[in-house]
Structures are given as C-alpha cells and as structure tokens.
Coordinates of C-alpha atoms and ligand atoms in Angstrom, one line a residue:
L1489 CA -1.2 17.1 -31.4
V1490 CA -2.6 17.6 -27.9
K1491 CA -1.3 19.0 -24.7
V1492 CA -2.1 16.3 -22.1
L1493 CA -2.1 17.1 -18.4
L1494 CA -1.7 14.2 -16.0
V1495 CA -2.8 15.1 -12.5
D1496 CA -1.6 12.7 -9.8
V1497 CA -3.6 13.6 -6.8
D1498 CA -2.2 11.4 -4.1
S1499 CA 0.3 8.7 -5.2
K1500 CA 3.2 8.1 -2.9
I1501 CA 5.2 6.3 -5.4
A1502 CA 5.3 6.7 -9.1
N1503 CA 1.8 6.0 -10.6
L1504 CA 2.0 3.1 -13.0
A1505 CA -1.3 4.0 -14.8
L1506 CA -0.2 7.6 -15.5
M1507 CA 3.2 6.3 -16.7
K1508 CA 1.4 4.1 -19.2
I1509 CA -0.9 6.9 -20.3
S1510 CA 2.1 9.1 -20.8
S1511 CA 3.8 6.5 -23.0
Y1512 CA 0.8 6.2 -25.1
H1513 CA 0.4 9.9 -25.7
K1514 CA 4.0 10.5 -26.3
S1515 CA 4.0 7.7 -28.9
K1516 CA 1.4 9.8 -30.7
G1517 CA 3.5 12.9 -30.5
D1518 CA 1.4 14.6 -27.9
E1519 CA 3.0 16.8 -25.3
V1520 CA 2.6 15.4 -21.7
F1521 CA 2.7 17.3 -18.5
L1522 CA 2.6 15.8 -15.0
Y1523 CA 1.3 17.6 -12.0
R1524 CA 1.9 15.8 -8.7
H1525 CA -0.4 17.2 -5.9
R1526 CA 0.8 14.9 -3.1
A1527 CA -2.6 15.0 -1.4
K1528 CA -2.2 18.6 -0.3
K1529 CA -5.4 20.2 0.9
N1530 CA -6.3 22.5 -2.0
F1531 CA -5.2 22.9 -5.6
G1532 CA -3.0 25.9 -6.0
F1533 CA -2.0 27.6 -9.2
E1534 CA 0.9 25.3 -9.9
F1535 CA -0.3 23.9 -13.1
F1536 CA -2.4 26.7 -14.4
D1537 CA 0.1 27.8 -16.9
V1538 CA -0.7 24.7 -18.9
D1539 CA -3.7 24.9 -21.2
P1540 CA -4.3 21.3 -21.8
G1541 CA -6.5 19.7 -24.5
L1542 CA -7.0 16.6 -22.3
V1543 CA -6.8 16.0 -18.6
Y1544 CA -6.4 12.7 -16.8
V1545 CA -6.9 12.7 -13.0
S1546 CA -5.7 9.8 -10.9
C1547 CA -6.9 9.5 -7.3
L1548 CA -6.1 6.6 -5.1
F1549 CA -7.8 7.3 -1.8
T1550 CA -11.5 7.7 -1.4
W1551 CA -11.1 10.5 1.1
N1552 CA -9.3 12.6 -1.6
R1553 CA -12.1 12.2 -4.1
P1554 CA -13.8 15.6 -3.4
L1555 CA -10.5 17.2 -3.8
A1556 CA -9.8 15.4 -7.1
Q1557 CA -13.3 16.3 -8.4
S1558 CA -12.7 19.9 -7.7
I1559 CA -10.2 20.0 -10.6
N1560 CA -13.3 20.0 -12.7
N1561 CA -13.9 23.6 -11.8
R1562 CA -10.6 24.7 -13.2
F1563 CA -11.0 22.8 -16.5
R1564 CA -14.6 23.2 -17.3
G1565 CA -15.4 22.3 -20.9
K1566 CA -12.2 20.3 -21.3
P1567 CA -12.2 16.5 -21.6
L1568 CA -11.4 15.2 -18.2
L1569 CA -10.9 11.5 -17.4
Y1570 CA -10.9 10.3 -13.9
G1571 CA -9.4 7.0 -12.7
G1572 CA -8.0 5.2 -9.7
T1573 CA -9.3 3.4 -6.6
G1574 CA -10.3 6.8 -5.1
F1575 CA -13.1 7.0 -7.6
D1576 CA -14.3 3.5 -8.0
H1577 CA -13.5 1.8 -4.6
G1578 CA -16.1 -0.8 -3.8
R1579 CA -17.8 -0.9 -7.2
P1580 CA -18.1 -4.2 -9.1
A1581 CA -15.7 -4.6 -12.0
S1582 CA -18.4 -3.8 -14.5
E1583 CA -18.8 -0.3 -13.1
R1584 CA -15.1 0.6 -13.0
N1585 CA -12.8 2.6 -15.3
Y1586 CA -10.1 0.4 -16.7
L1587 CA -7.4 1.5 -19.1
P1588 CA -8.0 0.5 -22.7
D1589 CA -5.7 -2.3 -23.8
V1590 CA -3.7 -0.1 -26.0
I1591 CA -2.6 1.8 -22.8
E1592 CA -2.7 -1.0 -20.3
Y1593 CA -0.1 -2.9 -22.4
A1594 CA 2.0 0.1 -23.2
S1595 CA 5.5 0.2 -21.5
P1596 CA 5.5 2.7 -18.7
D1597 CA 7.2 6.1 -19.3
Y1598 CA 9.9 6.1 -16.7
D1599 CA 10.9 9.6 -17.6
L1600 CA 7.6 10.9 -16.3
Y1601 CA 8.5 10.7 -12.7
G1602 CA 12.2 10.2 -13.2
N1603 CA 12.2 7.2 -10.9
D1604 CA 15.1 4.9 -10.9
Y1605 CA 13.1 1.9 -9.9
A1606 CA 11.0 -0.3 -12.2
L1607 CA 7.3 -0.9 -11.3
G1608 CA 5.2 -3.8 -12.4
F1609 CA 3.0 -6.7 -11.8
C1610 CA 3.8 -10.4 -12.5
L1611 CA 0.2 -11.1 -11.7
R1612 CA -2.8 -9.2 -10.5
G1613 CA -5.6 -10.3 -8.2
C1614 CA -6.0 -12.0 -4.9
N1615 CA -7.9 -15.2 -3.9
R1616 CA -8.7 -13.9 -0.4
K1617 CA -11.6 -11.8 0.5
C1618 CA -10.6 -9.4 3.3
Q1619 CA -13.8 -7.3 3.8
F1620 CA -12.0 -3.9 3.9
C1621 CA -10.0 -4.6 0.7
D1622 CA -10.9 -3.5 -2.8
V1623 CA -8.6 -5.9 -4.7
P1624 CA -11.0 -8.9 -4.9
L1625 CA -13.6 -6.6 -6.5
K1626 CA -11.3 -4.7 -8.7
E1627 CA -8.9 -7.5 -9.9
G1628 CA -10.8 -10.7 -9.1
R1629 CA -8.9 -13.9 -8.4
I1630 CA -5.3 -14.6 -9.5
K1631 CA -5.3 -15.8 -13.1
L1632 CA -2.1 -17.7 -13.5
A1633 CA -2.4 -17.7 -17.3
D1634 CA -1.7 -13.9 -17.2
Y1635 CA 1.7 -14.3 -15.7
R1636 CA 4.3 -11.8 -16.8
P1637 CA 7.7 -12.8 -15.6
P1638 CA 9.7 -10.0 -14.0
W1639 CA 12.3 -10.0 -16.7
T1640 CA 9.7 -8.9 -19.2
W1641 CA 8.8 -5.7 -17.4
V1642 CA 12.0 -4.7 -15.5
P1643 CA 13.8 -2.7 -18.1
D1644 CA 17.5 -3.4 -18.8
G1645 CA 19.8 -1.3 -16.6
F1646 CA 17.4 -1.0 -13.7
T1647 CA 18.7 -2.2 -10.4
K1648 CA 15.6 -1.7 -8.3
A1649 CA 12.0 -2.9 -8.8
M1650 CA 8.8 -2.5 -7.0
L1651 CA 6.7 -5.7 -7.2
L1652 CA 3.1 -4.5 -7.1
D1653 CA 1.4 -8.0 -7.1
N1654 CA -1.4 -8.0 -4.6
D1655 CA -0.6 -11.3 -2.9
P1656 CA 2.4 -13.1 -4.4
A1657 CA 2.6 -15.5 -1.4
L1658 CA -0.5 -17.2 -2.8
Y1659 CA 1.3 -18.3 -5.9
P1660 CA 2.3 -22.0 -6.3
D1661 CA 5.8 -22.6 -5.1
K1662 CA 7.3 -23.0 -8.5
L1663 CA 6.1 -19.7 -9.8
H1664 CA 6.7 -18.0 -6.4
D1665 CA 10.3 -19.2 -6.3
E1666 CA 10.9 -18.4 -10.0
I1667 CA 9.9 -14.8 -9.4
F1668 CA 12.0 -14.2 -6.3
R1669 CA 15.0 -16.2 -7.5
W1670 CA 15.1 -14.1 -10.6
F1671 CA 15.4 -10.9 -8.5
M1672 CA 18.3 -12.6 -6.6
S1673 CA 20.1 -13.9 -9.7
S1674 CA 19.7 -10.7 -11.7
G1675 CA 20.8 -8.5 -8.8
V1676 CA 17.7 -6.3 -9.1
R1677 CA 16.7 -5.2 -5.6
C1678 CA 13.1 -6.0 -4.9
S1679 CA 10.5 -4.3 -2.8
I1680 CA 7.4 -6.4 -2.1
T1681 CA 5.2 -3.4 -1.9
Q1682 CA 1.9 -5.0 -1.1
G1683 CA 3.3 -7.2 1.6
Y1684 CA 3.9 -10.9 2.0
D1685 CA 1.0 -13.0 3.3
I1686 CA 2.2 -14.3 6.7
R1687 CA -0.2 -17.3 6.4
C1688 CA 1.8 -18.6 3.5
V1689 CA 5.2 -18.5 5.1
T1690 CA 6.9 -21.9 5.4
P1691 CA 10.5 -22.6 6.6
E1692 CA 11.6 -22.9 3.0
R1693 CA 9.9 -19.7 1.9
A1694 CA 11.3 -17.9 5.0
A1695 CA 14.8 -19.0 3.9
L1696 CA 14.1 -17.7 0.4
L1697 CA 12.9 -14.3 1.8
A1698 CA 15.9 -14.0 4.0
E1699 CA 18.1 -14.6 1.0
L1700 CA 16.1 -12.1 -1.1
N1701 CA 16.4 -9.5 1.7
P1702 CA 13.6 -7.3 0.2
Y1703 CA 13.7 -3.5 0.5
D1704 CA 11.4 -0.8 1.8
L1705 CA 9.6 1.6 -0.6
K1706 CA 12.6 3.9 -0.7
F1707 CA 15.2 1.2 -1.2
H1708 CA 17.0 2.6 1.9
D1709 CA 16.4 -0.2 4.3
H1710 CA 15.7 -3.9 4.2
R1711 CA 12.1 -4.4 4.9
L1712 CA 9.6 -7.2 4.6
Y1713 CA 6.0 -6.0 4.9
I1714 CA 3.4 -8.3 6.4
A1715 CA 0.0 -7.8 7.8
W1716 CA -2.1 -8.8 10.8
D1717 CA -5.5 -7.4 10.1
Y1718 CA -7.9 -10.0 11.5
L1719 CA -7.4 -10.8 15.1
G1720 CA -8.4 -14.4 14.3
V1721 CA -5.2 -15.2 12.5
E1722 CA -3.1 -14.8 15.6
G1723 CA -2.2 -18.5 15.4
F1724 CA -0.4 -17.8 12.1
I1725 CA 1.3 -14.8 13.5
R1726 CA 2.6 -16.7 16.5
E1727 CA 3.6 -19.7 14.3
R1728 CA 5.0 -18.1 11.2
I1729 CA 6.8 -14.9 12.4
P1730 CA 9.3 -17.2 14.3
M1731 CA 10.0 -18.9 11.0
L1732 CA 11.1 -15.6 9.5
L1733 CA 13.2 -14.8 12.6
D1734 CA 14.7 -18.3 12.5
A1735 CA 15.6 -17.8 8.9
G1736 CA 17.7 -14.7 9.9
I1737 CA 15.3 -11.8 9.2
K1738 CA 15.5 -9.4 12.0
G1739 CA 12.2 -8.3 13.7
V1740 CA 13.1 -4.6 13.1
N1741 CA 13.3 -5.3 9.4
I1742 CA 9.7 -6.6 9.4
S1743 CA 6.8 -4.1 9.3
C1744 CA 3.4 -5.5 10.1
Y1745 CA 0.3 -3.5 8.9
M1746 CA -2.7 -3.6 11.2
I1747 CA -6.0 -2.3 10.1
T1748 CA -7.8 -0.5 12.9
G1749 CA -11.2 1.0 13.3
F1750 CA -12.7 -1.8 11.2
A1751 CA -14.9 -3.7 13.6
P1752 CA -15.1 -7.1 11.8
A1753 CA -11.4 -7.4 11.9
T1754 CA -11.2 -7.3 15.6
K1755 CA -13.8 -9.8 16.5
G1756 CA -12.4 -12.6 18.6
P1757 CA -12.5 -14.4 21.9
D1758 CA -12.8 -12.4 25.2
R1759 CA -9.4 -13.7 26.2
C1760 CA -6.4 -14.5 24.1
P1761 CA -5.9 -18.2 24.0
W1762 CA -2.1 -17.8 24.0
D1763 CA -1.3 -15.2 26.7
G1764 CA -4.7 -14.7 28.4
A1765 CA -4.9 -11.0 27.4
D1766 CA -8.2 -9.3 28.0
L1767 CA -9.7 -8.7 24.5
T1768 CA -12.9 -7.1 25.5
G1769 CA -13.3 -3.3 25.1
P1770 CA -13.3 -1.2 21.9
H1771 CA -9.5 -1.1 21.4
A1772 CA -8.3 -4.2 23.2
A1773 CA -7.5 -6.0 19.9
D1774 CA -5.5 -3.0 18.6
L1775 CA -3.3 -2.9 21.8
H1776 CA -3.0 -6.7 21.8
R1777 CA -1.7 -6.9 18.2
Y1778 CA 0.9 -4.2 18.9
E1779 CA 2.0 -6.0 22.1
V1780 CA 2.3 -9.4 20.5
L1781 CA 4.2 -8.0 17.5
W1782 CA 6.6 -5.7 19.3
K1783 CA 7.0 -7.1 22.7
D1784 CA 6.9 -10.8 21.8
F1785 CA 8.6 -10.7 18.4
G1786 CA 10.3 -7.4 18.0
V1787 CA 8.4 -6.8 14.8
L1788 CA 7.5 -3.2 14.0
P1789 CA 3.7 -2.6 13.9
F1790 CA 2.2 -0.1 11.5
V1791 CA -1.4 1.2 12.0
M1792 CA -3.7 1.8 9.1
V1793 CA -6.9 3.6 10.2
Y1794 CA -9.8 2.3 8.2
N1795 CA -11.1 4.9 5.8
N1796 CA -8.8 7.5 7.3
E1797 CA -11.4 7.9 10.0
R1798 CA -10.6 10.9 12.2
G1799 CA -13.5 10.7 14.7
D1800 CA -11.8 8.5 17.3
P1801 CA -9.2 10.4 19.4
W1802 CA -7.9 7.2 21.0
L1803 CA -7.2 5.7 17.6
R1804 CA -5.5 8.8 16.3
A1805 CA -3.3 8.9 19.4
F1806 CA -2.6 5.2 19.0
A1807 CA -1.7 5.6 15.3
R1808 CA 0.8 8.4 16.2
F1809 CA 2.2 6.3 19.0
I1810 CA 2.8 3.4 16.7
N1811 CA 3.6 5.0 13.4
R1812 CA 6.0 7.5 14.8
R1813 CA 7.6 4.6 16.7
V1814 CA 7.1 6.3 20.1
F1815 CA 6.6 2.7 21.4
K1816 CA 10.3 2.1 21.1
H1817 CA 11.0 4.2 24.1
T1818 CA 7.7 4.9 25.8
E1819 CA 4.9 2.7 27.1
W1820 CA 1.4 3.2 25.8
A1821 CA 0.0 3.9 29.3
D1822 CA 2.5 6.7 29.7
Y1823 CA 1.9 8.1 26.3
R1824 CA -1.8 7.9 26.7
G1825 CA -1.5 9.4 30.1
W1826 CA -0.9 12.9 29.0
L1827 CA -3.8 13.0 26.6
P1828 CA -7.0 14.5 28.1
E1829 CA -9.4 11.7 28.4
K1830 CA -12.0 13.0 26.0
A1831 CA -10.3 15.8 24.2
T1832 CA -9.2 15.4 20.6
P1833 CA -5.4 14.9 20.7
P1834 CA -3.3 17.5 19.0
D1835 CA -3.2 17.1 15.3
R1836 CA 0.1 18.1 13.8
G1837 CA -1.3 17.9 10.4
E1838 CA 0.4 14.7 9.5
K1839 CA -1.4 11.9 7.7
I1840 CA -1.5 9.0 10.0
A1841 CA -3.4 6.6 7.9
V1842 CA -1.4 5.5 5.0
E1843 CA -2.7 4.0 1.9
N1844 CA -4.4 0.7 1.8
R1845 CA -1.8 -1.7 0.6
D1846 CA -3.8 -2.4 -2.5
D1847 CA -3.6 1.3 -3.3
F1848 CA 0.1 1.4 -4.2
R1849 CA -0.8 0.8 -7.8
Ligands
SF4_3247 S1 -5.9 -7.3 2.0 FE1 -4.4 -8.5 0.8 S2 -4.9 -10.7 1.2 FE2 -6.7 -9.4 1.8 S3 -8.0 -9.4 -0.1 FE3 -6.7 -7.6 -0.1 S4 -4.9 -8.2 -1.4 FE4 -5.9 -10.1 -0.7

C-alpha cells in the first residue's frame, strides 16, 4: 500500500481530476493526502510531514507552472506525476497527459475536499475556436455520443451541482432542455460554471434560464455567467442580453467575462456602429465593452487579463476598477484620475486575472 500525496496547486473549486485519482487509490487501499496550495507564492512546509510513495501535482494556470515544478526539488527521486492545463496548455491532444480510463471513469471522491456540491460534465468539448482558449485543442469538438446525463453523475442526496461543460449552449435544443429541466425537476441547484454562450440565447432558452435561475460558484447568489470576448460579437450582445432581461433575469445577476490584453479579440471598426463610440486606441474596446454591459444593460462585467499579464498598468487598474466593482459608484475617468499616468498602480497583492473559464476543471 502506498501513501499518495495529491498537490492541488491552484484550483479555486474542488479539482475533479484529483477527486477521481483519490477514488482510484483509495479503492486499492492506498492512503491519500491532499495538499491545497491555493496559488500562494512559495511552497511552505505544510505537507512535509507526509513521506509519500507517489505524488500527483495538478496545476491549472500556466503562470503557476514554475511554482508547481518546484515541488520536484522537495520530492527528488519519488515518482511525481504532473497534470492540468497549467502544464499542457496549447499542446495538441497527442502531447497531453490524460487520465487513464480506469481513473477517468472512476466516481469522484467527494470526501477529498469535503465539498457539498457535485461536479461533473454531461459533455466535454466545444465547437468554437476562440484563439485564446485551450478547450478546442484539449477536448476537441463536442461528441454527442459521449453524453452522460446529469442524473448519472450527481450523487443521491446532493442538492447542488457544478456543471463543467465547456459550452452547453451549443447543444441541440432537446439535449440542452433535458439537462437543464432535470436540474429544475430534481431540485438540484445548478451553477453553469463555464458560462452560457450568449450567441445561442433565444427567447425560449432565456425563459428556461430564468426558470432555472442558476447559481454562482459559491451557491450564494443567483448568477448567469456569459462572455463578451470578441468585440465583433457586439450585435449578439445587444440583441440577446435584452432577451435574458425580458425573461426576468436581472442584469446584476448576470456576470459577463471580457478577455483583455488579447489583441485579436479587440479588432473592430473605428467607430461602434450602434452608439458611435470611438474604438481607436489601445484600450478603447475594453472601455466600450464595460460601458455597453454596465451602462446600457446593467450587466456586471468581469475582466480576465490574458495570460495574467502584469506589464500594462492601465489594464491592471482597469481590472481592479471592474472586478472590485468600483464602477458601481465611481466613473472610470475619476478612478483613473488619481493614478500617475505612467507609474505602476499600487498592487495590493490580489490576483486580478481569474482563471480562464475552461480552467475550472
Ligand atoms: S472560450 Fe468558450 S466558446 Fe470559445 S472555444 Fe473556449 S469553450 Fe468554446
């Protein structure tokens, strides 16, 4: 029997892969230890009292990869297995680490994190090809034949579930409705963790989403996550957000992710065809998306800084302004006003960029 150490470098929610690995090893009688690092700067001594025979390291974010690799120094000579998007982001499927089937199809060990919510996929993959996103490379297109209905993976007795599907809005209506109607009829509260593709909203789907009333990642508030990454989909934003609002979903219960610092996403006309806003200048598209979302529709924007880039003071300030919701009581011009034009804004040590949506797995 082996002592197995699972190192979760940076997951924000329970890590499904580690939960499955735990199940597998416990079923063999191995002793399993979890160490959650929560993306802190350095590894301390917290898990040094465990002398494992096998170590798994999961890292979700590429910028934490050096940190994750530093574990190697502590466990030299021990078998160490690395996995997660932080290690293989951008690589073709053939060059990635996937769990062997015996682990992939194991039921997750819910005792590992002690979470009271179920986690799972009905389907993996996405048929879109956003250039900043790893899902098309990692998961490929949606394979409907792999469908696992939610009632097969939400354990009995659970009243909350995180749906991890990459883009469930792309499913055909029948399948889409079956999944979400099951959550409603079973009474299991659902969080659509990877967001709902605004381009696929119809009045019927908006009504269904309003009835579902999905939750945020903590199951504290009602929250529908959507995204406006490419400036060019403004037409969908302006057409489909009103469908959600008309169906009864409040703007403040919608969070819209916006990728920033990723140039291809912000290409567009010099002037907004709808409101004439000037879209020239390095950050005009970022400000414009915020203004449309919040000022026109009352939807809460959320900035994701591409690659957690820290070299653009404007962007860091903007991310703080948006993600701390300063915009609710202060104009950007006023907030920006007290920042020295070229100086790096004060960094209070908080992570502004959150995970890529596809990294919640
Ligand atoms: S960002 Fe979303 S819609 Fe775009 S490729 Fe990734 S999973 Fe698909």
